mmCIF file of C-alpha atoms in Angstrom:
data_model
loop_
_atom_site.group_PDB
_atom_site.id
_atom_site.type_symbol
_atom_site.label_atom_id
_atom_site.label_comp_id
_atom_site.label_asym_id
_atom_site.label_seq_id
_atom_site.Cartn_x
_atom_site.Cartn_y
_atom_site.Cartn_z
ATOM 1 C CA MET A 1 9.045 -28.367 -1.909
ATOM 2 C CA VAL A 2 5.745 -27.322 -0.775
ATOM 3 C CA TYR A 3 6.926 -23.284 -1.209
ATOM 4 C CA ASP A 4 8.771 -24.101 -4.524
ATOM 5 C CA ARG A 5 5.022 -25.509 -5.744
ATOM 6 C CA ILE A 6 3.798 -22.325 -4.746
ATOM 7 C CA LYS A 7 6.308 -19.879 -5.776
ATOM 8 C CA GLN A 8 5.593 -22.096 -9.485
ATOM 9 C CA GLN A 9 2.154 -21.422 -9.450
ATOM 10 C CA MET A 10 2.455 -18.139 -8.936
ATOM 11 C CA MET A 11 5.121 -17.629 -11.390
ATOM 12 C CA ASP A 12 2.886 -19.868 -13.753
ATOM 13 C CA THR A 13 -0.454 -17.776 -13.364
ATOM 14 C CA LEU A 14 0.257 -13.921 -12.828
ATOM 15 C CA PRO A 15 0.134 -13.186 -16.771
ATOM 16 C CA PHE A 16 1.543 -9.294 -15.383
ATOM 17 C CA VAL A 17 3.771 -10.132 -13.299
ATOM 18 C CA GLN A 18 5.539 -11.886 -15.618
ATOM 19 C CA LEU A 19 5.632 -9.211 -18.278
ATOM 20 C CA LEU A 20 7.897 -7.079 -15.765
ATOM 21 C CA GLY A 21 9.848 -9.691 -15.166
ATOM 22 C CA ILE A 22 9.362 -9.692 -12.094
ATOM 23 C CA ARG A 23 10.804 -13.141 -10.303
ATOM 24 C CA ILE A 24 9.748 -14.471 -7.244
ATOM 25 C CA ASP A 25 13.434 -15.522 -5.591
ATOM 26 C CA ALA A 26 12.068 -17.530 -2.816
ATOM 27 C CA ILE A 27 9.287 -17.822 -0.114
ATOM 28 C CA GLY A 28 9.309 -18.648 3.278
ATOM 29 C CA ASN A 29 7.046 -19.100 6.797
ATOM 30 C CA GLY A 30 5.750 -16.191 6.118
ATOM 31 C CA THR A 31 8.781 -14.665 3.829
ATOM 32 C CA SER A 32 9.304 -13.561 0.858
ATOM 33 C CA GLU A 33 12.310 -12.330 -1.169
ATOM 34 C CA VAL A 34 11.121 -11.094 -5.135
ATOM 35 C CA SER A 35 13.711 -9.132 -7.831
ATOM 36 C CA MET A 36 13.163 -6.924 -10.434
ATOM 37 C CA PRO A 37 15.516 -6.458 -13.414
ATOM 38 C CA ALA A 38 17.023 -3.206 -14.541
ATOM 39 C CA ASP A 39 15.029 -2.499 -18.037
ATOM 40 C CA PRO A 40 14.594 0.889 -19.137
ATOM 41 C CA LYS A 41 10.594 0.075 -19.866
ATOM 42 C CA LEU A 42 10.295 -0.007 -16.617
ATOM 43 C CA ASN A 43 11.423 3.402 -16.534
ATOM 44 C CA ASN A 44 9.719 6.792 -15.177
ATOM 45 C CA HIS A 45 10.676 10.109 -16.679
ATOM 46 C CA LEU A 46 14.204 10.515 -14.773
ATOM 47 C CA GLY A 47 15.079 7.667 -16.023
ATOM 48 C CA THR A 48 14.331 5.330 -12.091
ATOM 49 C CA GLN A 49 12.047 2.524 -11.384
ATOM 50 C CA HIS A 50 8.319 3.460 -11.879
ATOM 51 C CA ALA A 51 6.315 3.603 -9.336
ATOM 52 C CA GLY A 52 3.760 1.187 -10.700
ATOM 53 C CA ALA A 53 6.201 -1.392 -11.184
ATOM 54 C CA LEU A 54 7.399 -0.870 -8.457
ATOM 55 C CA PHE A 55 4.325 -0.888 -6.511
ATOM 56 C CA THR A 56 3.357 -4.661 -7.945
ATOM 57 C CA LEU A 57 7.064 -5.500 -6.649
ATOM 58 C CA ALA A 58 5.958 -4.660 -3.935
ATOM 59 C CA GLU A 59 2.448 -6.322 -4.147
ATOM 60 C CA THR A 60 3.866 -9.560 -5.576
ATOM 61 C CA ALA A 61 6.040 -10.314 -2.317
ATOM 62 C CA SER A 62 2.845 -9.557 -0.100
ATOM 63 C CA GLY A 63 1.373 -12.220 -1.716
ATOM 64 C CA ALA A 64 4.074 -15.117 -1.558
ATOM 65 C CA ALA A 65 4.724 -14.284 1.877
ATOM 66 C CA MET A 66 1.272 -14.037 2.537
ATOM 67 C CA ALA A 67 1.069 -17.452 0.419
ATOM 68 C CA GLY A 68 4.150 -18.738 2.291
ATOM 69 C CA ALA A 69 2.667 -18.218 5.949
ATOM 70 C CA PHE A 70 -0.572 -20.621 5.051
ATOM 71 C CA ALA A 71 0.967 -22.967 2.089
ATOM 72 C CA ASP A 72 -0.401 -25.487 4.399
ATOM 73 C CA LEU A 73 -4.154 -24.097 3.771
ATOM 74 C CA ILE A 74 -3.489 -22.313 0.458
ATOM 75 C CA LEU A 75 -5.106 -24.533 -1.685
ATOM 76 C CA GLY A 76 -8.543 -24.145 -0.064
ATOM 77 C CA LEU A 77 -8.467 -20.418 0.760
ATOM 78 C CA ARG A 78 -9.551 -17.449 -1.623
ATOM 79 C CA PRO A 79 -7.258 -14.742 -0.791
ATOM 80 C CA VAL A 80 -7.656 -11.276 -1.931
ATOM 81 C CA ALA A 81 -5.950 -8.428 -1.297
ATOM 82 C CA LYS A 82 -7.754 -5.479 0.211
ATOM 83 C CA GLU A 83 -6.236 -2.794 1.045
ATOM 84 C CA SER A 84 -2.539 -1.270 0.580
ATOM 85 C CA ARG A 85 -0.119 1.981 1.219
ATOM 86 C CA ILE A 86 3.361 2.858 -0.177
ATOM 87 C CA GLN A 87 5.747 5.484 0.737
ATOM 88 C CA TYR A 88 7.770 6.164 -0.879
ATOM 89 C CA GLN A 89 11.726 6.897 0.594
ATOM 90 C CA LYS A 90 14.395 7.256 -2.674
ATOM 91 C CA VAL A 91 13.731 6.662 -5.827
ATOM 92 C CA ALA A 92 14.898 3.375 -6.652
ATOM 93 C CA LYS A 93 17.872 3.074 -9.862
ATOM 94 C CA GLY A 94 18.285 -0.741 -11.434
ATOM 95 C CA ALA A 95 17.044 -3.659 -10.693
ATOM 96 C CA THR A 96 15.093 -3.589 -7.743
ATOM 97 C CA ARG A 97 14.459 -6.376 -4.903
ATOM 98 C CA ALA A 98 11.332 -6.622 -2.351
ATOM 99 C CA SER A 99 11.509 -8.109 0.744
ATOM 100 C CA GLY A 100 7.664 -9.487 2.063
ATOM 101 C CA ARG A 101 7.215 -10.615 5.483
ATOM 102 C CA VAL A 102 3.798 -11.239 7.814
ATOM 103 C CA PRO A 103 4.355 -9.682 11.190
ATOM 104 C CA GLY A 104 3.189 -11.412 14.188
ATOM 105 C CA ASP A 105 1.647 -14.850 15.249
ATOM 106 C CA VAL A 106 0.937 -16.906 11.328
ATOM 107 C CA ALA A 107 0.256 -19.744 14.183
ATOM 108 C CA ALA A 108 -2.640 -17.921 15.550
ATOM 109 C CA LEU A 109 -3.959 -16.658 12.319
ATOM 110 C CA LYS A 110 -4.533 -19.646 11.175
ATOM 111 C CA ALA A 111 -7.010 -19.604 14.788
ATOM 112 C CA THR A 112 -8.639 -17.559 13.672
ATOM 113 C CA LEU A 113 -8.989 -18.517 10.442
ATOM 114 C CA LYS A 114 -9.377 -22.200 12.032
ATOM 115 C CA ALA A 115 -13.320 -20.415 14.139
ATOM 116 C CA ASP A 116 -13.796 -17.419 11.655
ATOM 117 C CA GLY A 117 -13.725 -19.544 8.249
ATOM 118 C CA LYS A 118 -11.459 -16.155 7.216
ATOM 119 C CA VAL A 119 -8.921 -13.522 8.272
ATOM 120 C CA ALA A 120 -7.493 -10.453 7.631
ATOM 121 C CA PHE A 121 -3.808 -9.277 8.715
ATOM 122 C CA PRO A 122 -1.247 -7.057 7.059
ATOM 123 C CA VAL A 123 2.367 -7.916 5.065
ATOM 124 C CA GLU A 124 4.473 -5.679 5.043
ATOM 125 C CA VAL A 125 7.245 -5.118 2.179
ATOM 126 C CA ASP A 126 10.452 -3.505 2.417
ATOM 127 C CA ILE A 127 11.616 -2.305 -1.210
ATOM 128 C CA PHE A 128 14.845 -1.975 -2.135
ATOM 129 C CA ASP A 129 17.054 -0.678 -5.401
ATOM 130 C CA GLU A 130 20.735 -2.706 -6.659
ATOM 131 C CA HIS A 131 22.237 -0.323 -4.626
ATOM 132 C CA GLY A 132 21.332 -1.481 -1.260
ATOM 133 C CA THR A 133 19.347 2.183 -1.170
ATOM 134 C CA LEU A 134 15.777 1.648 0.962
ATOM 135 C CA ALA A 135 13.059 2.995 -1.664
ATOM 136 C CA ALA A 136 9.338 2.055 -0.203
ATOM 137 C CA GLN A 137 7.552 0.513 2.583
ATOM 138 C CA VAL A 138 4.218 -1.105 1.437
ATOM 139 C CA GLN A 139 1.750 -2.555 3.708
ATOM 140 C CA VAL A 140 -1.060 -4.731 1.535
ATOM 141 C CA ASP A 141 -3.573 -6.356 4.472
ATOM 142 C CA TRP A 142 -5.115 -9.579 3.184
ATOM 143 C CA TYR A 143 -8.274 -10.867 4.017
ATOM 144 C CA LEU A 144 -8.761 -14.692 3.409
ATOM 145 C CA SER A 145 -11.154 -17.021 3.557
ATOM 146 C CA GLU A 146 -12.189 -20.164 3.522
ATOM 147 C CA LYS A 147 -12.927 -21.325 -0.630
ATOM 148 C CA ARG A 148 -17.044 -21.356 -1.155
#
């Protein structure tokens, strides 16, 4: 399936993601589920998940959701994360997971890409800790253009 190929490609080509132990668990049409293990090397001074590790988890989830939305076209595109915002809600204890989603109408985004050769849109991500507590909410704005 195309989502499995995207997942494998991302896992094979993102060494920093591998370093943190992040795993892409699922990719769908504009959705993703990504997880990161509990590891003392990923902790901050409070013994909870480090903000930088959480951000990387969220950015990975956003990229996977973006790629899933454009699965049929992604090989011909140049994706760039152009801006992001993160709102930390609570400390993240233990293993974490992130759910990414492209809000709105993916078909309309594809139509804009086809008409203009480029498109920009947000991807929303929620991060939860091992207790199910919402730890952070993230928005990553992606810019896609056709490869030249």
